[in-house]
mmCIF file of C-alpha atoms in Angstrom:
data_model
loop_
_atom_site.group_PDB
_atom_site.id
_atom_site.type_symbol
_atom_site.label_atom_id
_atom_site.label_comp_id
_atom_site.label_asym_id
_atom_site.label_seq_id
_atom_site.Cartn_x
_atom_site.Cartn_y
_atom_site.Cartn_z
ATOM 1 C CA MET A 1 -4.499 -27.520 -3.533
ATOM 2 C CA CYS A 2 -1.965 -25.518 -1.507
ATOM 3 C CA THR A 3 -0.144 -22.198 -2.292
ATOM 4 C CA LEU A 4 3.210 -21.096 -1.345
ATOM 5 C CA SER A 5 4.820 -17.647 -1.610
ATOM 6 C CA TRP A 6 7.549 -15.572 -0.279
ATOM 7 C CA VAL A 7 9.229 -12.261 -0.165
ATOM 8 C CA TYR A 8 12.938 -11.481 0.738
ATOM 9 C CA HIS A 9 13.862 -8.039 2.317
ATOM 10 C CA GLY A 10 17.415 -8.251 1.608
ATOM 11 C CA ASN A 11 19.475 -11.257 2.671
ATOM 12 C CA THR A 12 18.592 -11.256 6.426
ATOM 13 C CA HIS A 13 14.830 -10.916 6.482
ATOM 14 C CA TYR A 14 12.332 -12.814 4.773
ATOM 15 C CA GLU A 15 8.587 -13.582 4.891
ATOM 16 C CA VAL A 16 6.832 -16.945 3.906
ATOM 17 C CA TYR A 17 3.241 -17.522 3.314
ATOM 18 C CA PHE A 18 1.220 -20.692 2.856
ATOM 19 C CA ASN A 19 -2.352 -21.390 2.217
ATOM 20 C CA ARG A 20 -3.222 -24.966 3.151
ATOM 21 C CA ASP A 21 -6.315 -26.381 1.207
ATOM 22 C CA GLU A 22 -7.777 -29.708 2.301
ATOM 23 C CA GLN A 23 -10.712 -32.167 1.712
ATOM 24 C CA ARG A 24 -13.630 -31.121 3.931
ATOM 25 C CA ALA A 25 -13.725 -34.495 5.702
ATOM 26 C CA ARG A 26 -10.096 -34.272 6.883
ATOM 27 C CA LEU A 27 -9.596 -33.562 10.597
ATOM 28 C CA PRO A 28 -8.608 -29.834 11.464
ATOM 29 C CA ALA A 29 -4.957 -29.223 12.286
ATOM 30 C CA ILE A 30 -3.477 -28.471 15.648
ATOM 31 C CA GLU A 31 -2.375 -24.917 15.977
ATOM 32 C CA PRO A 32 1.381 -24.032 15.873
ATOM 33 C CA GLN A 33 3.253 -25.446 18.822
ATOM 34 C CA ASN A 34 6.712 -24.809 20.322
ATOM 35 C CA LEU A 35 8.709 -28.101 19.908
ATOM 36 C CA ILE A 36 12.232 -28.863 20.870
ATOM 37 C CA ILE A 37 13.710 -31.171 18.218
ATOM 38 C CA ASP A 38 17.361 -32.342 18.291
ATOM 39 C CA GLY A 39 17.774 -29.556 21.026
ATOM 40 C CA VAL A 40 16.610 -26.781 18.547
ATOM 41 C CA ASN A 41 13.504 -24.854 19.215
ATOM 42 C CA CYS A 42 11.075 -25.089 16.424
ATOM 43 C CA VAL A 43 7.552 -23.758 15.702
ATOM 44 C CA MET A 44 5.077 -25.770 13.445
ATOM 45 C CA PRO A 45 1.363 -26.619 13.178
ATOM 46 C CA ILE A 46 0.495 -30.415 13.485
ATOM 47 C CA ASP A 47 -1.432 -32.423 11.262
ATOM 48 C CA PRO A 48 -3.287 -34.934 13.536
ATOM 49 C CA VAL A 49 -3.764 -37.422 10.671
ATOM 50 C CA GLY A 50 -0.076 -38.080 9.945
ATOM 51 C CA GLY A 51 1.542 -36.527 12.820
ATOM 52 C CA GLY A 52 3.735 -34.160 10.833
ATOM 53 C CA SER A 53 3.425 -30.685 9.333
ATOM 54 C CA TRP A 54 3.623 -28.817 6.203
ATOM 55 C CA ILE A 55 5.616 -25.843 7.399
ATOM 56 C CA ALA A 56 8.026 -25.216 10.261
ATOM 57 C CA THR A 57 10.594 -22.546 11.356
ATOM 58 C CA ASN A 58 13.388 -22.634 13.984
ATOM 59 C CA GLU A 59 15.644 -20.511 16.220
ATOM 60 C CA HIS A 60 18.324 -20.618 13.340
ATOM 61 C CA GLY A 61 16.082 -18.675 10.908
ATOM 62 C CA VAL A 62 15.342 -21.669 8.813
ATOM 63 C CA THR A 63 11.971 -22.353 7.516
ATOM 64 C CA ILE A 64 10.876 -25.462 5.512
ATOM 65 C CA CYS A 65 7.623 -25.894 3.513
ATOM 66 C CA LEU A 66 6.196 -29.031 1.978
ATOM 67 C CA LEU A 67 3.509 -29.406 -0.842
ATOM 68 C CA ASN A 68 2.099 -32.553 -2.227
ATOM 69 C CA PHE A 69 3.117 -33.141 -5.797
ATOM 70 C CA TYR A 70 0.148 -34.841 -7.286
ATOM 71 C CA GLN A 71 1.719 -34.965 -10.785
ATOM 72 C CA GLY A 72 4.245 -37.538 -9.674
ATOM 73 C CA ASP A 73 4.005 -41.371 -9.374
ATOM 74 C CA THR A 74 3.198 -42.764 -5.968
ATOM 75 C CA PRO A 75 5.790 -45.520 -4.861
ATOM 76 C CA LYS A 76 4.343 -48.891 -4.286
ATOM 77 C CA GLY A 77 4.321 -50.422 -0.587
ATOM 78 C CA GLU A 78 3.388 -48.763 2.713
ATOM 79 C CA LEU A 79 3.790 -45.209 2.801
ATOM 80 C CA VAL A 80 4.712 -42.659 5.598
ATOM 81 C CA SER A 81 3.013 -39.366 6.005
ATOM 82 C CA ARG A 82 5.117 -36.623 3.912
ATOM 83 C CA GLY A 83 4.515 -34.221 6.908
ATOM 84 C CA MET A 84 7.044 -36.466 8.880
ATOM 85 C CA ILE A 85 9.747 -35.023 6.356
ATOM 86 C CA ILE A 86 9.324 -31.646 7.854
ATOM 87 C CA LYS A 87 9.572 -33.034 11.451
ATOM 88 C CA ARG A 88 12.817 -34.635 10.505
ATOM 89 C CA LEU A 89 14.283 -31.623 8.892
ATOM 90 C CA ALA A 90 12.955 -29.003 11.144
ATOM 91 C CA SER A 91 16.197 -28.582 13.328
ATOM 92 C CA SER A 92 18.433 -27.861 10.404
ATOM 93 C CA SER A 93 20.664 -24.896 11.033
ATOM 94 C CA SER A 94 20.756 -23.913 7.302
ATOM 95 C CA SER A 95 19.154 -24.423 3.881
ATOM 96 C CA GLN A 96 22.190 -26.308 2.966
ATOM 97 C CA MET A 97 21.799 -28.643 5.923
ATOM 98 C CA VAL A 98 18.193 -29.205 5.076
ATOM 99 C CA GLU A 99 19.346 -30.210 1.456
ATOM 100 C CA ARG A 100 22.097 -32.540 2.766
ATOM 101 C CA ARG A 101 19.755 -34.288 5.180
ATOM 102 C CA LEU A 102 17.092 -34.601 2.407
ATOM 103 C CA LEU A 103 19.684 -36.122 -0.018
ATOM 104 C CA GLU A 104 20.480 -38.692 2.703
ATOM 105 C CA MET A 105 16.903 -39.838 3.350
ATOM 106 C CA ASP A 106 15.266 -42.865 1.839
ATOM 107 C CA LEU A 107 12.306 -41.294 0.144
ATOM 108 C CA SER A 108 10.919 -44.498 -1.269
ATOM 109 C CA CYS A 109 8.185 -44.662 1.437
ATOM 110 C CA PHE A 110 6.860 -41.107 0.709
ATOM 111 C CA ALA A 111 4.296 -39.924 -1.910
ATOM 112 C CA PRO A 112 5.654 -37.330 -4.259
ATOM 113 C CA PHE A 113 6.185 -33.904 -2.827
ATOM 114 C CA THR A 114 7.667 -30.464 -3.264
ATOM 115 C CA LEU A 115 9.956 -29.003 -0.634
ATOM 116 C CA VAL A 116 11.384 -25.387 -0.343
ATOM 117 C CA PRO A 117 13.811 -24.319 2.372
ATOM 118 C CA PHE A 118 14.526 -20.647 3.293
ATOM 119 C CA ASP A 119 17.098 -18.940 5.663
ATOM 120 C CA THR A 120 18.622 -15.596 6.235
ATOM 121 C CA ARG A 121 21.723 -16.421 4.271
ATOM 122 C CA ARG A 122 20.070 -16.784 0.923
ATOM 123 C CA SER A 123 18.448 -14.209 -1.296
ATOM 124 C CA ALA A 124 15.419 -14.379 -3.267
ATOM 125 C CA ASN A 125 17.233 -15.302 -6.512
ATOM 126 C CA GLU A 126 18.916 -18.203 -4.493
ATOM 127 C CA SER A 127 15.680 -19.906 -3.568
ATOM 128 C CA VAL A 128 15.680 -23.515 -4.511
ATOM 129 C CA VAL A 129 12.867 -26.163 -4.761
ATOM 130 C CA TRP A 130 13.291 -29.934 -4.377
ATOM 131 C CA THR A 131 10.736 -32.071 -6.127
ATOM 132 C CA TRP A 132 10.264 -35.848 -5.410
ATOM 133 C CA ASN A 133 8.338 -37.362 -8.248
ATOM 134 C CA GLY A 134 8.281 -40.817 -6.523
ATOM 135 C CA SER A 135 11.311 -42.040 -8.196
ATOM 136 C CA THR A 136 13.835 -39.093 -8.465
ATOM 137 C CA LEU A 137 14.642 -36.135 -6.433
ATOM 138 C CA VAL A 138 15.223 -32.969 -8.532
ATOM 139 C CA ARG A 139 16.692 -29.647 -7.465
ATOM 140 C CA SER A 140 15.589 -26.484 -9.316
ATOM 141 C CA HIS A 141 15.296 -22.713 -9.061
ATOM 142 C CA ALA A 142 12.352 -21.577 -7.058
ATOM 143 C CA THR A 143 10.129 -18.760 -8.042
ATOM 144 C CA ALA A 144 6.952 -17.425 -6.279
ATOM 145 C CA PRO A 145 4.262 -18.594 -6.153
ATOM 146 C CA ILE A 146 4.195 -22.542 -5.912
ATOM 147 C CA VAL A 147 0.928 -24.270 -6.411
ATOM 148 C CA SER A 148 0.006 -27.643 -5.631
ATOM 149 C CA ALA A 149 -3.243 -29.310 -6.902
ATOM 150 C CA ALA A 150 -4.724 -32.676 -7.820
ATOM 151 C CA MET A 151 -7.492 -30.927 -9.821
ATOM 152 C CA HIS A 152 -7.278 -28.020 -12.378
ATOM 153 C CA PHE A 153 -3.599 -27.872 -11.733
ATOM 154 C CA GLU A 154 -2.542 -25.859 -14.826
ATOM 155 C CA GLN A 155 -5.434 -23.564 -14.606
ATOM 156 C CA ALA A 156 -4.880 -22.875 -10.759
ATOM 157 C CA ARG A 157 -1.199 -22.290 -11.407
ATOM 158 C CA GLU A 158 -1.792 -19.875 -14.139
ATOM 159 C CA PHE A 159 -4.591 -18.042 -12.352
ATOM 160 C CA ARG A 160 -2.359 -17.686 -9.189
ATOM 161 C CA VAL A 161 0.826 -16.645 -11.072
ATOM 162 C CA THR A 162 -0.956 -14.012 -12.971
ATOM 163 C CA LEU A 163 -2.508 -12.680 -9.947
ATOM 164 C CA PHE A 164 0.674 -12.710 -7.885
ATOM 165 C CA ASP A 165 2.581 -10.882 -10.728
ATOM 166 C CA ALA A 166 -0.045 -8.321 -11.090
ATOM 167 C CA LEU A 167 -0.070 -7.581 -7.195
ATOM 168 C CA THR A 168 3.711 -7.434 -7.231
ATOM 169 C CA GLY A 169 3.597 -4.472 -9.442
ATOM 170 C CA SER A 170 0.979 -2.573 -7.845
ATOM 171 C CA ILE A 171 1.207 -2.902 -3.890
ATOM 172 C CA GLU A 172 3.932 -2.644 -1.340
ATOM 173 C CA ARG A 173 6.092 -5.602 -0.838
ATOM 174 C CA ASP A 174 5.184 -6.032 2.876
ATOM 175 C CA LYS A 175 1.591 -6.322 1.991
ATOM 176 C CA LEU A 176 1.877 -8.586 -1.036
ATOM 177 C CA GLY A 177 1.632 -11.924 0.930
ATOM 178 C CA CYS A 178 -1.402 -11.235 2.731
ATOM 179 C CA GLN A 179 -3.210 -9.696 -0.218
ATOM 180 C CA PHE A 180 -2.454 -12.573 -2.579
ATOM 181 C CA HIS A 181 -3.182 -15.394 -0.183
ATOM 182 C CA HIS A 182 -6.453 -13.833 0.965
ATOM 183 C CA THR A 183 -7.736 -13.367 -2.443
ATOM 184 C CA HIS A 184 -11.003 -15.101 -3.244
ATOM 185 C CA ASP A 185 -12.509 -14.541 -6.691
ATOM 186 C CA ASP A 186 -16.302 -15.555 -6.879
ATOM 187 C CA ALA A 187 -15.845 -15.929 -10.634
ATOM 188 C CA ALA A 188 -13.068 -18.583 -10.149
ATOM 189 C CA PRO A 189 -13.602 -19.921 -6.574
ATOM 190 C CA HIS A 190 -11.689 -23.178 -7.365
ATOM 191 C CA LEU A 191 -8.793 -21.349 -8.808
ATOM 192 C CA SER A 192 -8.436 -18.653 -6.257
ATOM 193 C CA PRO A 193 -5.529 -18.690 -3.557
ATOM 194 C CA LEU A 194 -8.304 -18.622 -0.940
ATOM 195 C CA MET A 195 -9.982 -21.633 -2.616
ATOM 196 C CA LYS A 196 -13.349 -23.162 -2.304
ATOM 197 C CA ARG A 197 -14.829 -26.450 -4.024
ATOM 198 C CA ASP A 198 -17.602 -28.588 -3.116
ATOM 199 C CA ASP A 199 -15.215 -31.300 -1.925
ATOM 200 C CA ALA A 200 -12.319 -29.112 -0.542
ATOM 201 C CA ARG A 201 -11.456 -25.494 0.572
ATOM 202 C CA THR A 202 -8.701 -23.465 2.026
ATOM 203 C CA VAL A 203 -8.612 -24.356 5.808
ATOM 204 C CA SER A 204 -5.748 -22.202 7.046
ATOM 205 C CA PHE A 205 -3.132 -19.427 6.183
ATOM 206 C CA THR A 206 0.389 -19.528 7.787
ATOM 207 C CA SER A 207 2.902 -16.810 7.649
ATOM 208 C CA VAL A 208 6.397 -16.736 9.056
ATOM 209 C CA VAL A 209 8.467 -13.617 9.526
ATOM 210 C CA VAL A 210 12.305 -14.249 9.936
ATOM 211 C CA SER A 211 14.976 -11.749 10.709
ATOM 212 C CA PRO A 212 18.369 -12.223 12.477
ATOM 213 C CA ASN A 213 16.526 -11.767 16.072
ATOM 214 C CA GLN A 214 13.052 -12.824 15.271
ATOM 215 C CA GLN A 215 11.225 -16.176 14.238
ATOM 216 C CA THR A 216 7.408 -15.592 14.380
ATOM 217 C CA MET A 217 4.573 -17.872 13.016
ATOM 218 C CA ILE A 218 1.197 -16.329 12.529
ATOM 219 C CA TYR A 219 -1.544 -18.890 11.898
ATOM 220 C CA ARG A 220 -5.219 -18.327 10.738
ATOM 221 C CA SER A 221 -7.913 -20.840 10.391
ATOM 222 C CA PHE A 222 -10.900 -20.101 8.001
ATOM 223 C CA ASP A 223 -14.489 -21.191 8.426
ATOM 224 C CA ASP A 224 -16.435 -22.152 5.343
ATOM 225 C CA ASP A 225 -17.379 -18.535 4.413
ATOM 226 C CA HIS A 226 -13.500 -17.638 4.502
ATOM 227 C CA LYS A 227 -13.799 -15.856 7.704
ATOM 228 C CA ILE A 228 -11.069 -16.164 10.383
ATOM 229 C CA ASP A 229 -12.250 -18.391 13.092
ATOM 230 C CA PHE A 230 -9.111 -18.674 14.822
ATOM 231 C CA GLN A 231 -5.790 -16.857 15.071
ATOM 232 C CA SER A 232 -2.482 -17.178 16.898
ATOM 233 C CA SER A 233 1.012 -15.893 16.850
ATOM 234 C CA LEU A 234 4.080 -17.705 18.225
ATOM 235 C CA GLN A 235 7.648 -17.336 18.395
ATOM 236 C CA CYS A 236 10.532 -19.656 18.937
ATOM 237 C CA ARG A 237 11.206 -19.932 22.646
ATOM 238 C CA ASN A 238 13.700 -21.486 24.988
ATOM 239 C CA HIS A 239 11.408 -23.637 27.124
ATOM 240 C CA ASP A 240 10.099 -27.088 27.284
ATOM 241 C CA ALA A 241 8.448 -28.358 24.281
ATOM 242 C CA ILE A 242 4.662 -28.496 24.113
ATOM 243 C CA GLN A 243 3.390 -31.863 23.370
ATOM 244 C CA GLN A 244 -0.298 -31.347 22.864
ATOM 245 C CA GLY A 245 -2.316 -28.426 21.289
ATOM 246 C CA VAL A 246 -5.858 -27.311 20.877
ATOM 247 C CA PHE A 247 -7.692 -28.655 17.723
ATOM 248 C CA LYS A 248 -8.456 -25.440 15.563
#
């Protein structure tokens, strides 16, 4: 399972929040890195298994998020890691460019996924989600939160949407994302945004703050007790790309 949500503060300032849930046997991710892709400064964590990522932001104020879409049909043949899609799109100067590039890609080598782009030129009402179901790419309106799950999908989505809606009406907008994504309910550990199952758990929380003069990614990794065991904050910078990072 993974969970994505976002909050827009007008048209020029937004925040994105992403909980990454993984199998316990999967290698830990590399903390967010500064990378220069096509001459554009980008920040993203790296999945050491596939070499790609699930979230990236860049100096143009564009953020891209990708979740697995387990309800689709996986294409036949050799597959490429879905995380490489983020790397291919990370240098885009606008959400519209992300979408043009995505439409031009041959997706037949990728398992199903959901992709959501953000920038400072769109409002919350203009958020778009793209879904590749293994044979067709579909564009639709995006509303937070978006949930990805191979197990208990309907229950998890209902639980998290209900929680998000309840928090939206009870706390300040600038606290909504962290409160929602750090919620663990002992009565429903497998459905909570901060999830825990015998075979999988939430391994990290990534948030992105974007305004006309700031692109900051905050990354937190969790131990098995949902305690933060590592945290970093990184901004897009104009310097040589970092090729390697520390496994966290």
